[in-house]
Amino acid sequence: MQEISLDLRHLTLSALRFGNPNGPKVLALHGWLDNAASFVPVADYLNDWDVVALDLAGHGHSAHRSADAHYHLLDWVQDIHEVLHRLGWSSCHFLGHSLGGIIASLYAATFSEQVQSLTMIEAFGPLSLEPESSVTQLRESVLSRLAIDEKPARHPPSLAKAITARLLAGDLSKAAARLLVERNLVEQEDVLMWRTDRRLRTISSLRLTEPQAQAFLAAIQCPVMAVLGEQGFEKVRNNLNRRRELIAQLSDVNAQGGHHVHMDNPETVAEHIRCFWQQVASH
């Protein structure tokens, strides 16, 4: 597994690259507050593909956005467009978990000619909000940004305590939590510090409406597979059920596990992914 850096126009992103450098190209995008290590458990099962697992801006080893910027969902689409250019890839398969799956779905709709297939793990298009909630959403977003600047940075006392805190926050196994936490921490002058930009925890300024979200999904032209954890997020399953008719070439599978099913049940999830990519290649 190789650590790589990608210099974009305004920031530098890091990534983990694994598999066969001569194989079909795959861009893997992790979930909110996770990082590229999210895909380490499936790496051993995807040896025939050239996989670049990206640290999204503000996550893992990647740079933070500038002080006058924020983490708007749609801005990640531009990041991905630049990443493909820097990699020299004209097209690739997309593999996204949670937030990464949402970003990948937006990209697949917007730049369909560059997406050979789309696999969304515990995601099915953008989260949406009723239009009448937009005013309150923007107000809460601005206030959350101002509030976080006033809070002192928190430092975990030890790696073990940081892993324990991550376990309490979600459905991860201890091994999976360790992978994510280790990549999200850095030691400076004997003090552990989070690499993650804490501005990621602020409230989004705007969300798409359901008709807008559905318009993006309806514009996707490539084959799509949704992988859901049997104990995953109910919101994701609800989105799949109400939006499935929008995708012309859709398959969906369930696997034992929760929201991070690809980390805690990597062999099963990777088998679904392999079969899907092989099926896409055969057509």
PDB file of C-alpha atoms in Angstrom:
ATOM      1  CA  MET A   1       0.000   0.000   0.000  1.00  0.00           C
ATOM      2  CA  GLN A   2       1.429   3.325  -1.126  1.00  0.00           C
ATOM      3  CA  GLU A   3       0.916   6.795   0.340  1.00  0.00           C
ATOM      4  CA  ILE A   4       0.513   9.405  -2.401  1.00  0.00           C
ATOM      5  CA  SER A   5      -0.120  13.173  -2.593  1.00  0.00           C
ATOM      6  CA  LEU A   6      -2.151  15.033  -5.183  1.00  0.00           C
ATOM      7  CA  ASP A   7      -1.559  18.766  -5.669  1.00  0.00           C
ATOM      8  CA  LEU A   8      -4.785  20.472  -6.672  1.00  0.00           C
ATOM      9  CA  ARG A   9      -5.156  24.147  -7.516  1.00  0.00           C
ATOM     10  CA  HIS A  10      -5.754  25.325  -3.952  1.00  0.00           C
ATOM     11  CA  LEU A  11      -4.772  22.453  -1.654  1.00  0.00           C
ATOM     12  CA  THR A  12      -2.986  19.120  -1.460  1.00  0.00           C
ATOM     13  CA  LEU A  13      -4.868  15.878  -0.882  1.00  0.00           C
ATOM     14  CA  SER A  14      -3.432  12.602   0.364  1.00  0.00           C
ATOM     15  CA  ALA A  15      -4.470   9.087  -0.586  1.00  0.00           C
ATOM     16  CA  LEU A  16      -3.656   5.428  -0.168  1.00  0.00           C
ATOM     17  CA  ARG A  17      -3.060   3.478  -3.380  1.00  0.00           C
ATOM     18  CA  PHE A  18      -3.266  -0.297  -3.477  1.00  0.00           C
ATOM     19  CA  GLY A  19      -3.897  -3.235  -5.785  1.00  0.00           C
ATOM     20  CA  ASN A  20      -2.672  -3.729  -9.346  1.00  0.00           C
ATOM     21  CA  PRO A  21      -1.256  -0.511 -10.874  1.00  0.00           C
ATOM     22  CA  ASN A  22      -2.073  -1.900 -14.321  1.00  0.00           C
ATOM     23  CA  GLY A  23      -5.622  -2.880 -13.410  1.00  0.00           C
ATOM     24  CA  PRO A  24      -8.898  -1.037 -13.951  1.00  0.00           C
ATOM     25  CA  LYS A  25      -8.976   2.287 -12.103  1.00  0.00           C
ATOM     26  CA  VAL A  26     -11.059   2.855  -8.951  1.00  0.00           C
ATOM     27  CA  LEU A  27     -11.483   6.025  -6.890  1.00  0.00           C
ATOM     28  CA  ALA A  28     -12.651   5.298  -3.335  1.00  0.00           C
ATOM     29  CA  LEU A  29     -14.239   8.021  -1.194  1.00  0.00           C
ATOM     30  CA  HIS A  30     -14.731   7.636   2.555  1.00  0.00           C
ATOM     31  CA  GLY A  31     -17.447   8.889   4.903  1.00  0.00           C
ATOM     32  CA  TRP A  32     -17.770  11.984   7.080  1.00  0.00           C
ATOM     33  CA  LEU A  33     -14.959  12.294   9.684  1.00  0.00           C
ATOM     34  CA  ASP A  34     -13.387   9.045   8.431  1.00  0.00           C
ATOM     35  CA  ASN A  35     -10.397   8.813   6.067  1.00  0.00           C
ATOM     36  CA  ALA A  36      -8.728   6.649   3.422  1.00  0.00           C
ATOM     37  CA  ALA A  37      -8.075   3.886   5.983  1.00  0.00           C
ATOM     38  CA  SER A  38     -11.793   3.152   5.713  1.00  0.00           C
ATOM     39  CA  PHE A  39     -10.902   0.988   2.697  1.00  0.00           C
ATOM     40  CA  VAL A  40      -7.895  -0.830   4.170  1.00  0.00           C
ATOM     41  CA  PRO A  41      -9.985  -3.873   5.274  1.00  0.00           C
ATOM     42  CA  VAL A  42     -11.241  -4.517   1.710  1.00  0.00           C
ATOM     43  CA  ALA A  43      -7.827  -3.903   0.112  1.00  0.00           C
ATOM     44  CA  ASP A  44      -6.704  -7.534   0.272  1.00  0.00           C
ATOM     45  CA  TYR A  45      -9.801  -8.622  -1.642  1.00  0.00           C
ATOM     46  CA  LEU A  46      -9.492  -6.113  -4.505  1.00  0.00           C
ATOM     47  CA  ASN A  47      -6.010  -6.987  -5.748  1.00  0.00           C
ATOM     48  CA  ASP A  48      -6.932  -6.951  -9.438  1.00  0.00           C
ATOM     49  CA  TRP A  49      -7.883  -3.256  -9.466  1.00  0.00           C
ATOM     50  CA  ASP A  50      -5.841  -0.070  -9.131  1.00  0.00           C
ATOM     51  CA  VAL A  51      -7.558   1.590  -6.170  1.00  0.00           C
ATOM     52  CA  VAL A  52      -6.865   5.131  -4.971  1.00  0.00           C
ATOM     53  CA  ALA A  53      -8.546   5.727  -1.601  1.00  0.00           C
ATOM     54  CA  LEU A  54      -8.643   9.469  -1.082  1.00  0.00           C
ATOM     55  CA  ASP A  55      -8.504  11.506   2.117  1.00  0.00           C
ATOM     56  CA  LEU A  56     -11.151  14.140   1.433  1.00  0.00           C
ATOM     57  CA  ALA A  57     -10.192  17.747   2.170  1.00  0.00           C
ATOM     58  CA  GLY A  58     -10.045  18.323   5.929  1.00  0.00           C
ATOM     59  CA  HIS A  59      -9.786  14.592   6.647  1.00  0.00           C
ATOM     60  CA  GLY A  60      -6.888  12.251   7.347  1.00  0.00           C
ATOM     61  CA  HIS A  61      -3.584  13.482   5.936  1.00  0.00           C
ATOM     62  CA  SER A  62      -5.162  15.920   3.456  1.00  0.00           C
ATOM     63  CA  ALA A  63      -4.925  19.688   3.800  1.00  0.00           C
ATOM     64  CA  HIS A  64      -7.667  21.767   5.365  1.00  0.00           C
ATOM     65  CA  ARG A  65      -9.567  24.327   3.340  1.00  0.00           C
ATOM     66  CA  SER A  66      -8.453  27.936   3.823  1.00  0.00           C
ATOM     67  CA  ALA A  67      -9.691  29.924   6.799  1.00  0.00           C
ATOM     68  CA  ASP A  68     -12.235  31.824   4.706  1.00  0.00           C
ATOM     69  CA  ALA A  69     -13.714  28.662   3.164  1.00  0.00           C
ATOM     70  CA  HIS A  70     -16.088  25.979   4.382  1.00  0.00           C
ATOM     71  CA  TYR A  71     -16.945  22.398   3.514  1.00  0.00           C
ATOM     72  CA  HIS A  72     -19.855  22.725   1.115  1.00  0.00           C
ATOM     73  CA  LEU A  73     -20.974  19.388  -0.289  1.00  0.00           C
ATOM     74  CA  LEU A  74     -20.825  20.541  -3.900  1.00  0.00           C
ATOM     75  CA  ASP A  75     -17.228  21.794  -3.563  1.00  0.00           C
ATOM     76  CA  TRP A  76     -16.045  18.203  -3.139  1.00  0.00           C
ATOM     77  CA  VAL A  77     -17.293  17.529  -6.673  1.00  0.00           C
ATOM     78  CA  GLN A  78     -14.733  20.002  -8.010  1.00  0.00           C
ATOM     79  CA  ASP A  79     -12.026  18.392  -5.856  1.00  0.00           C
ATOM     80  CA  ILE A  80     -12.800  15.004  -7.402  1.00  0.00           C
ATOM     81  CA  HIS A  81     -12.710  16.449 -10.920  1.00  0.00           C
ATOM     82  CA  GLU A  82      -9.237  17.831 -10.223  1.00  0.00           C
ATOM     83  CA  VAL A  83      -8.118  14.548  -8.647  1.00  0.00           C
ATOM     84  CA  LEU A  84      -8.982  12.577 -11.785  1.00  0.00           C
ATOM     85  CA  HIS A  85      -7.057  15.095 -13.866  1.00  0.00           C
ATOM     86  CA  ARG A  86      -4.000  14.833 -11.598  1.00  0.00           C
ATOM     87  CA  LEU A  87      -4.142  11.032 -11.750  1.00  0.00           C
ATOM     88  CA  GLY A  88      -4.400  11.179 -15.537  1.00  0.00           C
ATOM     89  CA  TRP A  89      -7.552   9.063 -15.542  1.00  0.00           C
ATOM     90  CA  SER A  90     -10.113   9.697 -18.274  1.00  0.00           C
ATOM     91  CA  SER A  91     -12.617   7.506 -16.443  1.00  0.00           C
ATOM     92  CA  CYS A  92     -12.824   5.082 -13.519  1.00  0.00           C
ATOM     93  CA  HIS A  93     -15.085   3.130 -11.202  1.00  0.00           C
ATOM     94  CA  PHE A  94     -16.303   5.014  -8.139  1.00  0.00           C
ATOM     95  CA  LEU A  95     -16.577   3.381  -4.717  1.00  0.00           C
ATOM     96  CA  GLY A  96     -18.037   5.549  -1.963  1.00  0.00           C
ATOM     97  CA  HIS A  97     -19.082   5.030   1.640  1.00  0.00           C
ATOM     98  CA  SER A  98     -21.693   7.300   3.258  1.00  0.00           C
ATOM     99  CA  LEU A  99     -20.625  10.908   2.481  1.00  0.00           C
ATOM    100  CA  GLY A 100     -18.228   9.490  -0.109  1.00  0.00           C
ATOM    101  CA  GLY A 101     -21.126   7.688  -1.780  1.00  0.00           C
ATOM    102  CA  ILE A 102     -23.141  10.912  -1.846  1.00  0.00           C
ATOM    103  CA  ILE A 103     -20.248  12.829  -3.439  1.00  0.00           C
ATOM    104  CA  ALA A 104     -19.702  10.018  -5.934  1.00  0.00           C
ATOM    105  CA  SER A 105     -23.380  10.061  -6.933  1.00  0.00           C
ATOM    106  CA  LEU A 106     -23.216  13.813  -7.603  1.00  0.00           C
ATOM    107  CA  TYR A 107     -20.074  13.330  -9.657  1.00  0.00           C
ATOM    108  CA  ALA A 108     -21.567  10.440 -11.621  1.00  0.00           C
ATOM    109  CA  ALA A 109     -24.513  12.647 -12.552  1.00  0.00           C
ATOM    110  CA  THR A 110     -22.435  15.723 -13.393  1.00  0.00           C
ATOM    111  CA  PHE A 111     -19.552  14.061 -15.262  1.00  0.00           C
ATOM    112  CA  SER A 112     -21.173  10.853 -16.460  1.00  0.00           C
ATOM    113  CA  GLU A 113     -18.596  10.316 -19.211  1.00  0.00           C
ATOM    114  CA  GLN A 114     -15.897   9.775 -16.577  1.00  0.00           C
ATOM    115  CA  VAL A 115     -17.725   7.219 -14.421  1.00  0.00           C
ATOM    116  CA  GLN A 116     -17.692   3.566 -15.482  1.00  0.00           C
ATOM    117  CA  SER A 117     -19.712   2.408 -12.484  1.00  0.00           C
ATOM    118  CA  LEU A 118     -20.865   3.660  -9.101  1.00  0.00           C
ATOM    119  CA  THR A 119     -20.896   1.621  -5.889  1.00  0.00           C
ATOM    120  CA  MET A 120     -22.490   3.315  -2.883  1.00  0.00           C
ATOM    121  CA  ILE A 121     -22.000   1.702   0.523  1.00  0.00           C
ATOM    122  CA  GLU A 122     -24.587   2.878   3.057  1.00  0.00           C
ATOM    123  CA  ALA A 123     -25.592   5.790   0.825  1.00  0.00           C
ATOM    124  CA  PHE A 124     -28.106   6.429  -1.921  1.00  0.00           C
ATOM    125  CA  GLY A 125     -27.757   9.958  -3.216  1.00  0.00           C
ATOM    126  CA  PRO A 126     -27.730  13.271  -1.360  1.00  0.00           C
ATOM    127  CA  LEU A 127     -29.542  13.954   1.885  1.00  0.00           C
ATOM    128  CA  SER A 128     -32.443  16.318   1.282  1.00  0.00           C
ATOM    129  CA  LEU A 129     -34.375  18.938   3.197  1.00  0.00           C
ATOM    130  CA  GLU A 130     -37.795  20.506   2.794  1.00  0.00           C
ATOM    131  CA  PRO A 131     -37.525  23.967   1.159  1.00  0.00           C
ATOM    132  CA  GLU A 132     -39.228  25.694   4.071  1.00  0.00           C
ATOM    133  CA  SER A 133     -36.417  24.508   6.375  1.00  0.00           C
ATOM    134  CA  SER A 134     -33.744  26.348   4.393  1.00  0.00           C
ATOM    135  CA  VAL A 135     -33.912  29.582   6.380  1.00  0.00           C
ATOM    136  CA  THR A 136     -33.473  27.832   9.724  1.00  0.00           C
ATOM    137  CA  GLN A 137     -30.725  25.647   8.217  1.00  0.00           C
ATOM    138  CA  LEU A 138     -28.716  28.682   7.098  1.00  0.00           C
ATOM    139  CA  ARG A 139     -29.162  30.464  10.439  1.00  0.00           C
ATOM    140  CA  GLU A 140     -27.995  27.425  12.407  1.00  0.00           C
ATOM    141  CA  SER A 141     -25.082  26.954  10.047  1.00  0.00           C
ATOM    142  CA  VAL A 142     -23.759  30.483  10.532  1.00  0.00           C
ATOM    143  CA  LEU A 143     -24.137  30.275  14.304  1.00  0.00           C
ATOM    144  CA  SER A 144     -22.381  26.892  14.423  1.00  0.00           C
ATOM    145  CA  ARG A 145     -19.411  28.299  12.502  1.00  0.00           C
ATOM    146  CA  LEU A 146     -19.058  31.232  14.876  1.00  0.00           C
ATOM    147  CA  ALA A 147     -19.452  29.003  17.925  1.00  0.00           C
ATOM    148  CA  ILE A 148     -16.762  26.521  16.937  1.00  0.00           C
ATOM    149  CA  ASP A 149     -14.170  29.297  16.645  1.00  0.00           C
ATOM    150  CA  GLU A 150     -14.749  30.126  20.305  1.00  0.00           C
ATOM    151  CA  LYS A 151     -14.219  26.587  21.551  1.00  0.00           C
ATOM    152  CA  PRO A 152     -10.703  25.502  22.544  1.00  0.00           C
ATOM    153  CA  ALA A 153      -9.241  22.611  20.582  1.00  0.00           C
ATOM    154  CA  ARG A 154      -9.587  19.254  22.339  1.00  0.00           C
ATOM    155  CA  HIS A 155      -6.679  16.821  22.435  1.00  0.00           C
ATOM    156  CA  PRO A 156      -7.075  13.112  23.181  1.00  0.00           C
ATOM    157  CA  PRO A 157      -4.958  12.075  26.183  1.00  0.00           C
ATOM    158  CA  SER A 158      -3.882   8.836  24.474  1.00  0.00           C
ATOM    159  CA  LEU A 159      -4.455   6.690  21.400  1.00  0.00           C
ATOM    160  CA  ALA A 160      -6.364   4.161  23.494  1.00  0.00           C
ATOM    161  CA  LYS A 161      -8.767   6.791  24.817  1.00  0.00           C
ATOM    162  CA  ALA A 162      -9.246   8.203  21.314  1.00  0.00           C
ATOM    163  CA  ILE A 163     -10.158   4.735  20.048  1.00  0.00           C
ATOM    164  CA  THR A 164     -12.585   4.261  22.938  1.00  0.00           C
ATOM    165  CA  ALA A 165     -14.239   7.587  22.158  1.00  0.00           C
ATOM    166  CA  ARG A 166     -14.607   6.581  18.496  1.00  0.00           C
ATOM    167  CA  LEU A 167     -16.194   3.296  19.529  1.00  0.00           C
ATOM    168  CA  LEU A 168     -18.763   5.145  21.625  1.00  0.00           C
ATOM    169  CA  ALA A 169     -19.647   7.376  18.660  1.00  0.00           C
ATOM    170  CA  GLY A 170     -20.607   4.627  16.233  1.00  0.00           C
ATOM    171  CA  ASP A 171     -21.032   1.004  15.277  1.00  0.00           C
ATOM    172  CA  LEU A 172     -17.371   0.246  14.568  1.00  0.00           C
ATOM    173  CA  SER A 173     -15.370  -2.739  15.725  1.00  0.00           C
ATOM    174  CA  LYS A 174     -12.257  -1.943  17.752  1.00  0.00           C
ATOM    175  CA  ALA A 175      -9.989  -2.924  14.851  1.00  0.00           C
ATOM    176  CA  ALA A 176     -11.850  -0.624  12.460  1.00  0.00           C
ATOM    177  CA  ALA A 177     -11.849   2.233  14.966  1.00  0.00           C
ATOM    178  CA  ARG A 178      -8.090   1.873  15.414  1.00  0.00           C
ATOM    179  CA  LEU A 179      -7.487   2.129  11.652  1.00  0.00           C
ATOM    180  CA  LEU A 180      -9.477   5.350  11.369  1.00  0.00           C
ATOM    181  CA  VAL A 181      -8.216   6.970  14.564  1.00  0.00           C
ATOM    182  CA  GLU A 182      -4.541   6.278  13.889  1.00  0.00           C
ATOM    183  CA  ARG A 183      -4.756   8.024  10.528  1.00  0.00           C
ATOM    184  CA  ASN A 184      -6.653  10.952  12.025  1.00  0.00           C
ATOM    185  CA  LEU A 185      -4.070  11.654  14.754  1.00  0.00           C
ATOM    186  CA  VAL A 186      -0.685  13.331  14.719  1.00  0.00           C
ATOM    187  CA  GLU A 187       1.770  13.854  17.585  1.00  0.00           C
ATOM    188  CA  GLN A 188       3.344  17.284  17.951  1.00  0.00           C
ATOM    189  CA  GLU A 189       5.708  18.076  20.816  1.00  0.00           C
ATOM    190  CA  ASP A 190       4.472  15.045  22.776  1.00  0.00           C
ATOM    191  CA  VAL A 191       0.831  16.128  22.371  1.00  0.00           C
ATOM    192  CA  LEU A 192      -1.690  14.119  20.337  1.00  0.00           C
ATOM    193  CA  MET A 193      -3.731  16.286  17.996  1.00  0.00           C
ATOM    194  CA  TRP A 194      -6.604  15.549  15.645  1.00  0.00           C
ATOM    195  CA  ARG A 195      -5.742  16.013  11.972  1.00  0.00           C
ATOM    196  CA  THR A 196      -9.441  16.374  11.122  1.00  0.00           C
ATOM    197  CA  ASP A 197     -10.576  19.942  10.521  1.00  0.00           C
ATOM    198  CA  ARG A 198     -13.090  20.611  13.271  1.00  0.00           C
ATOM    199  CA  ARG A 199     -15.043  22.892  10.926  1.00  0.00           C
ATOM    200  CA  LEU A 200     -16.367  19.663   9.413  1.00  0.00           C
ATOM    201  CA  ARG A 201     -18.582  19.392  12.505  1.00  0.00           C
ATOM    202  CA  THR A 202     -20.424  22.615  11.720  1.00  0.00           C
ATOM    203  CA  ILE A 203     -23.914  22.528  10.257  1.00  0.00           C
ATOM    204  CA  SER A 204     -24.292  22.583   6.462  1.00  0.00           C
ATOM    205  CA  SER A 205     -25.447  25.943   5.149  1.00  0.00           C
ATOM    206  CA  LEU A 206     -27.810  24.436   2.607  1.00  0.00           C
ATOM    207  CA  ARG A 207     -29.098  21.019   1.595  1.00  0.00           C
ATOM    208  CA  LEU A 208     -30.648  19.994  -1.688  1.00  0.00           C
ATOM    209  CA  THR A 209     -34.387  19.653  -1.847  1.00  0.00           C
ATOM    210  CA  GLU A 210     -35.743  16.190  -2.628  1.00  0.00           C
ATOM    211  CA  PRO A 211     -36.582  17.120  -6.258  1.00  0.00           C
ATOM    212  CA  GLN A 212     -33.010  18.392  -6.703  1.00  0.00           C
ATOM    213  CA  ALA A 213     -31.551  15.207  -5.192  1.00  0.00           C
ATOM    214  CA  GLN A 214     -33.740  13.093  -7.442  1.00  0.00           C
ATOM    215  CA  ALA A 215     -32.689  15.112 -10.508  1.00  0.00           C
ATOM    216  CA  PHE A 216     -29.055  14.208  -9.831  1.00  0.00           C
ATOM    217  CA  LEU A 217     -29.847  10.526  -9.403  1.00  0.00           C
ATOM    218  CA  ALA A 218     -31.933  10.467 -12.564  1.00  0.00           C
ATOM    219  CA  ALA A 219     -28.976  11.897 -14.511  1.00  0.00           C
ATOM    220  CA  ILE A 220     -26.676   8.970 -13.620  1.00  0.00           C
ATOM    221  CA  GLN A 221     -26.040   6.852 -16.704  1.00  0.00           C
ATOM    222  CA  CYS A 222     -23.618   4.199 -15.442  1.00  0.00           C
ATOM    223  CA  PRO A 223     -24.432   0.910 -13.683  1.00  0.00           C
ATOM    224  CA  VAL A 224     -25.019   1.462  -9.959  1.00  0.00           C
ATOM    225  CA  MET A 225     -24.816  -0.881  -6.982  1.00  0.00           C
ATOM    226  CA  ALA A 226     -25.987  -0.028  -3.474  1.00  0.00           C
ATOM    227  CA  VAL A 227     -24.536  -2.017  -0.572  1.00  0.00           C
ATOM    228  CA  LEU A 228     -26.488  -1.694   2.669  1.00  0.00           C
ATOM    229  CA  GLY A 229     -25.636  -3.023   6.103  1.00  0.00           C
ATOM    230  CA  GLU A 230     -28.428  -5.105   7.589  1.00  0.00           C
ATOM    231  CA  GLN A 231     -28.048  -3.012  10.743  1.00  0.00           C
ATOM    232  CA  GLY A 232     -27.181   0.152   8.816  1.00  0.00           C
ATOM    233  CA  PHE A 233     -28.839   3.551   8.781  1.00  0.00           C
ATOM    234  CA  GLU A 234     -32.602   3.425   8.280  1.00  0.00           C
ATOM    235  CA  LYS A 235     -32.459   6.765   6.454  1.00  0.00           C
ATOM    236  CA  VAL A 236     -30.298   5.217   3.740  1.00  0.00           C
ATOM    237  CA  ARG A 237     -32.687   2.296   3.268  1.00  0.00           C
ATOM    238  CA  ASN A 238     -35.615   4.700   3.073  1.00  0.00           C
ATOM    239  CA  ASN A 239     -33.831   6.732   0.404  1.00  0.00           C
ATOM    240  CA  LEU A 240     -33.137   3.577  -1.594  1.00  0.00           C
ATOM    241  CA  ASN A 241     -36.756   2.462  -1.405  1.00  0.00           C
ATOM    242  CA  ARG A 242     -38.203   5.791  -2.531  1.00  0.00           C
ATOM    243  CA  ARG A 243     -35.583   6.587  -5.178  1.00  0.00           C
ATOM    244  CA  ARG A 244     -34.722   3.229  -6.746  1.00  0.00           C
ATOM    245  CA  GLU A 245     -36.843   3.814  -9.872  1.00  0.00           C
ATOM    246  CA  LEU A 246     -34.664   6.808 -10.764  1.00  0.00           C
ATOM    247  CA  ILE A 247     -31.630   4.637 -11.553  1.00  0.00           C
ATOM    248  CA  ALA A 248     -31.843   2.827 -14.874  1.00  0.00           C
ATOM    249  CA  GLN A 249     -29.158   0.217 -14.091  1.00  0.00           C
ATOM    250  CA  LEU A 250     -29.436  -0.554 -10.378  1.00  0.00           C
ATOM    251  CA  SER A 251     -28.609  -3.542  -8.239  1.00  0.00           C
ATOM    252  CA  ASP A 252     -28.706  -3.568  -4.443  1.00  0.00           C
ATOM    253  CA  VAL A 253     -27.390  -6.036  -1.906  1.00  0.00           C
ATOM    254  CA  ASN A 254     -27.433  -6.430   1.856  1.00  0.00           C
ATOM    255  CA  ALA A 255     -24.546  -7.595   4.026  1.00  0.00           C
ATOM    256  CA  GLN A 256     -24.312  -8.408   7.710  1.00  0.00           C
ATOM    257  CA  GLY A 257     -23.093  -5.325   9.532  1.00  0.00           C
ATOM    258  CA  GLY A 258     -23.854  -1.735  10.413  1.00  0.00           C
ATOM    259  CA  HIS A 259     -23.065   1.604   8.810  1.00  0.00           C
ATOM    260  CA  HIS A 260     -19.373   0.655   8.398  1.00  0.00           C
ATOM    261  CA  VAL A 261     -20.243  -2.740   6.928  1.00  0.00           C
ATOM    262  CA  HIS A 262     -17.278  -2.591   4.506  1.00  0.00           C
ATOM    263  CA  MET A 263     -14.875  -2.415   7.448  1.00  0.00           C
ATOM    264  CA  ASP A 264     -16.460  -4.999   9.711  1.00  0.00           C
ATOM    265  CA  ASN A 265     -17.484  -7.466   6.986  1.00  0.00           C
ATOM    266  CA  PRO A 266     -14.898  -6.718   4.285  1.00  0.00           C
ATOM    267  CA  GLU A 267     -14.733 -10.128   2.601  1.00  0.00           C
ATOM    268  CA  THR A 268     -18.469 -10.285   1.899  1.00  0.00           C
ATOM    269  CA  VAL A 269     -18.687  -6.667   0.774  1.00  0.00           C
ATOM    270  CA  ALA A 270     -15.599  -7.008  -1.427  1.00  0.00           C
ATOM    271  CA  GLU A 271     -17.099 -10.100  -3.072  1.00  0.00           C
ATOM    272  CA  HIS A 272     -20.214  -8.110  -3.993  1.00  0.00           C
ATOM    273  CA  ILE A 273     -18.022  -5.320  -5.370  1.00  0.00           C
ATOM    274  CA  ARG A 274     -15.831  -7.679  -7.391  1.00  0.00           C
ATOM    275  CA  CYS A 275     -18.830  -9.411  -8.942  1.00  0.00           C
ATOM    276  CA  PHE A 276     -20.369  -6.049  -9.833  1.00  0.00           C
ATOM    277  CA  TRP A 277     -17.193  -4.697 -11.463  1.00  0.00           C
ATOM    278  CA  GLN A 278     -16.686  -7.946 -13.385  1.00  0.00           C
ATOM    279  CA  GLN A 279     -20.261  -7.776 -14.607  1.00  0.00           C
ATOM    280  CA  VAL A 280     -19.777  -4.169 -15.740  1.00  0.00           C
ATOM    281  CA  ALA A 281     -16.562  -5.125 -17.570  1.00  0.00           C
ATOM    282  CA  SER A 282     -18.272  -7.978 -19.393  1.00  0.00           C
ATOM    283  CA  HIS A 283     -20.851  -5.703 -21.027  1.00  0.00           C
TER     284      HIS A 283
END
